[in-house]
Short mmCIF file of C-alpha atoms in Angstrom, two decimals:
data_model
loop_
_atom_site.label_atom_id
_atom_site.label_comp_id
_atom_site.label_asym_id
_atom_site.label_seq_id
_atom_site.Cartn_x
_atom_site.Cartn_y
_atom_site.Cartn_z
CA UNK A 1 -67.59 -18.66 29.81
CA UNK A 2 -65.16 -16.70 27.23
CA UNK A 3 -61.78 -14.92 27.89
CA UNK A 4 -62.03 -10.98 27.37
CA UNK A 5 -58.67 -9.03 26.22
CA UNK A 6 -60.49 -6.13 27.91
CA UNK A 7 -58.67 -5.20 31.42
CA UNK A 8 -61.08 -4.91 33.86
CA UNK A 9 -61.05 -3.98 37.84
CA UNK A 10 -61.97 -6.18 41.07
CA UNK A 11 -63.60 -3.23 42.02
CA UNK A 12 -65.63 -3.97 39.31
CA UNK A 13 -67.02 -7.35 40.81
CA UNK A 14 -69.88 -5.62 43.34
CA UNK A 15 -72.07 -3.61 40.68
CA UNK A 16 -71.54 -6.81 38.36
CA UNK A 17 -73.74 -9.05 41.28
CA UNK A 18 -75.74 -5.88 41.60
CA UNK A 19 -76.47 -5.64 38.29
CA UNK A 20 -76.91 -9.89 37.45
CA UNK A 21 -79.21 -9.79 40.64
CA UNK A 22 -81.49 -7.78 38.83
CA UNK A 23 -80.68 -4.43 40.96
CA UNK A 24 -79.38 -1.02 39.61
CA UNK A 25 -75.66 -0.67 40.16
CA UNK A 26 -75.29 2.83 38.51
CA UNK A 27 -74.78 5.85 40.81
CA UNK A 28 -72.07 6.86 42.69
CA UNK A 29 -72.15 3.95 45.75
CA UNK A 30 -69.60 2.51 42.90
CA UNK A 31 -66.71 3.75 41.06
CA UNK A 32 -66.56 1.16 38.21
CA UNK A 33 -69.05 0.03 35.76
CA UNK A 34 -70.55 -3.28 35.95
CA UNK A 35 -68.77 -6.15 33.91
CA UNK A 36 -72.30 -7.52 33.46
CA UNK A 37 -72.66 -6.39 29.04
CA UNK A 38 -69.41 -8.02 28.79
CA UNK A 39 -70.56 -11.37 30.44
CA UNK A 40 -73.49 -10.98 28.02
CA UNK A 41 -71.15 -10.61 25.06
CA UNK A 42 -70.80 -7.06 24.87
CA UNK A 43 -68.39 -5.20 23.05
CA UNK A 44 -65.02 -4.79 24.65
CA UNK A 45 -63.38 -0.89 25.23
CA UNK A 46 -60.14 -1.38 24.08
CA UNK A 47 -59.17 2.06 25.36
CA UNK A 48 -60.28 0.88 28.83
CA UNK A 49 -58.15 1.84 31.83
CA UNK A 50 -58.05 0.42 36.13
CA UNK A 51 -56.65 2.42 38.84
CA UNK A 52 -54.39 0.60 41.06
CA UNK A 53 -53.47 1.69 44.15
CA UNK A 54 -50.34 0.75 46.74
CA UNK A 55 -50.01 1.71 49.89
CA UNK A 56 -46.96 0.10 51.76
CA UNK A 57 -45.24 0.58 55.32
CA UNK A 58 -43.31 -2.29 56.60
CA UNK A 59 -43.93 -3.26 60.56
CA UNK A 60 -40.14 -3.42 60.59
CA UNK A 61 -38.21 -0.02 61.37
CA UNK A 62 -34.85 -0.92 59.65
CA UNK A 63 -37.01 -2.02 56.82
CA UNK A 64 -38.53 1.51 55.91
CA UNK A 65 -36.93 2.35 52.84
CA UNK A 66 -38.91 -0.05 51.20
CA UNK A 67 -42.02 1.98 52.09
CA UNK A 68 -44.59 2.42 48.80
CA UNK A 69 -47.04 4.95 48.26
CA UNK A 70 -48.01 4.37 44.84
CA UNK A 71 -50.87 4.92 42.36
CA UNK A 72 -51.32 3.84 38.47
CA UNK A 73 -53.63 3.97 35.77
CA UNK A 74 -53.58 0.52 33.71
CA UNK A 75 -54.59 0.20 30.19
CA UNK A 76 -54.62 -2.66 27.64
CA UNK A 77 -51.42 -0.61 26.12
CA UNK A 78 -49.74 1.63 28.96
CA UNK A 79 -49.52 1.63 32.18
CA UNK A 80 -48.60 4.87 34.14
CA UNK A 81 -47.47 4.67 37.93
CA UNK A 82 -46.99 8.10 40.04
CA UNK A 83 -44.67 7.89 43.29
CA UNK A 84 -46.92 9.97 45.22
CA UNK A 85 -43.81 10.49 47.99
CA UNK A 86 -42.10 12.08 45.30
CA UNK A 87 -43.78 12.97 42.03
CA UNK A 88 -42.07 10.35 39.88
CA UNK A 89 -43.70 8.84 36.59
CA UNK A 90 -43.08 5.90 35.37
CA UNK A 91 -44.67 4.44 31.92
CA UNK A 92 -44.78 1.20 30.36
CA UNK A 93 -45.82 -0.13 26.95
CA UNK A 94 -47.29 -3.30 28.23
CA UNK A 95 -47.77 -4.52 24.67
CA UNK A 96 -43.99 -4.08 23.15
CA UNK A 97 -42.65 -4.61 27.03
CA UNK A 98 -44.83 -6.63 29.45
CA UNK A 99 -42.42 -7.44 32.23
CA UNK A 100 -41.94 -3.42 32.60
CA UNK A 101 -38.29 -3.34 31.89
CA UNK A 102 -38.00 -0.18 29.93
CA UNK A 103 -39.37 3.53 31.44
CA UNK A 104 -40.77 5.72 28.60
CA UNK A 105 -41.72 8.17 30.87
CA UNK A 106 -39.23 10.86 29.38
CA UNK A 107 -39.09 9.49 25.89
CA UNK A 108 -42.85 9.68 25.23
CA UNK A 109 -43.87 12.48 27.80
CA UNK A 110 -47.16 13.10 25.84
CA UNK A 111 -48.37 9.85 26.77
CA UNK A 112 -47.33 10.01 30.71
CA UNK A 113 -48.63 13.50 30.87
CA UNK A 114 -52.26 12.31 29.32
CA UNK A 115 -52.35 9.53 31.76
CA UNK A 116 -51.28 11.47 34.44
CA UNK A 117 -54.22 13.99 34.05
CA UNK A 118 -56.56 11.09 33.65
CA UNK A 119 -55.05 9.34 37.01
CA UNK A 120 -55.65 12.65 38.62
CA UNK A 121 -59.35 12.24 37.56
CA UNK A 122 -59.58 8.96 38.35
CA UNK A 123 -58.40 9.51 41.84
CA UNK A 124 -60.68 12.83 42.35
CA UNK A 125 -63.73 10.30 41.43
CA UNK A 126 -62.69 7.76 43.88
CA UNK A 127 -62.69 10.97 47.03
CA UNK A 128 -59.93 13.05 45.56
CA UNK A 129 -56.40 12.41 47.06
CA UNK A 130 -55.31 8.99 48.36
CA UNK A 131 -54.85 9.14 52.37
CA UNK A 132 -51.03 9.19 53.17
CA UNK A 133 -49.92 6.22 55.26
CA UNK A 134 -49.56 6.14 58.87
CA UNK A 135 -47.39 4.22 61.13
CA UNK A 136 -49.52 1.50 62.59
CA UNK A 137 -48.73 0.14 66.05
CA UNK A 138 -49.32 -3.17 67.01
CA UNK A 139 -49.71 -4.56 70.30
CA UNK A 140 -47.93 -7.74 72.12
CA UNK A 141 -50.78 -9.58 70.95
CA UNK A 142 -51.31 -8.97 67.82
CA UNK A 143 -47.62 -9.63 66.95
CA UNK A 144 -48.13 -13.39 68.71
CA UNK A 145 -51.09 -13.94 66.58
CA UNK A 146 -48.90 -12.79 63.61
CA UNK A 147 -46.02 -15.07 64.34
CA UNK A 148 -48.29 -17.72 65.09
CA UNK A 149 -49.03 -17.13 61.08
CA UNK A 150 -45.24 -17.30 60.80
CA UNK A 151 -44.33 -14.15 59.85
CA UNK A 152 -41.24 -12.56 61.90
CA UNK A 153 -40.49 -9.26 62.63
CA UNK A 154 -37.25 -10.13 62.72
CA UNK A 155 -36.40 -11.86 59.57
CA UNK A 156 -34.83 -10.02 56.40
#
């Protein structure tokens, strides 16, 4: 085994066993490349980039303003996430500010608006625009078998 500074994508995990079981894993049944030349000692693409994806609606009513419909483009460097509810970019320099505390969305705009455009192609690869959340309802039972995994519906 080795450690890789290369970012890479769980998504990336089912054409790797494709590809280390002897199989083809190109074509479009997956969206990432296999991790496979890597494991083998490949070069690493230092300008590589994941999408990440978050789709959030809490089971709790009074809870709903922390809903999260969220999508990003990660990089070794920057990370870029769009607030698909309403438009908003945030950017990060993961290198210079890894915990995220600082938005540079406005003070380096060239940077969010290349990442944006290459989210946006990212997504279109993946079946174009990310479904919009729905309200999910549960029945009697499946809330018992989820407080019998102790969550609560009513706790804070």
């Amino acid at each position: 085994g080795r450690r890789i500074g290369q970012i890479v994508s769980t998504v990336a995990i089912a054409p790797t066993l494709v590809e280390l079981a002897g199989l083809d894993s190109s074509g479009p049944a997956f969206h990432e490349a296999s991790l496979a030349p890597l494991m083998r000692g490949g070069a690493e693409d230092s300008d590589a980039t994941v999408l990440g994806q978050v789709d959030f609606i809490p089971i709790v009513p009074r809870e709903a303003k922390k809903a999260a419909h969220k999508n990003a483009l990660i990089g070794n460097r920057f990370k870029l996430i769009r607030d698909e509810d309403t438009g908003r970019l945030e950017l990060y320099d993961l290198r210079d500010d890894p915990k995220e505390t600082r938005d540079l969305a406005q003070s380096r705009g060239d940077v969010a608006q290349e990442l944006a455009a290459e989210l946006e192609k990212r997504l279109n690869v993946v079946g174009g625009e990310t479904p919009t959340p729905g309200e999910l309802t549960l029945t009697d039972e499946e809330i018992e078998k989820l407080r019998a995994l102790g969550y609560d519906g009513n706790a804070r």
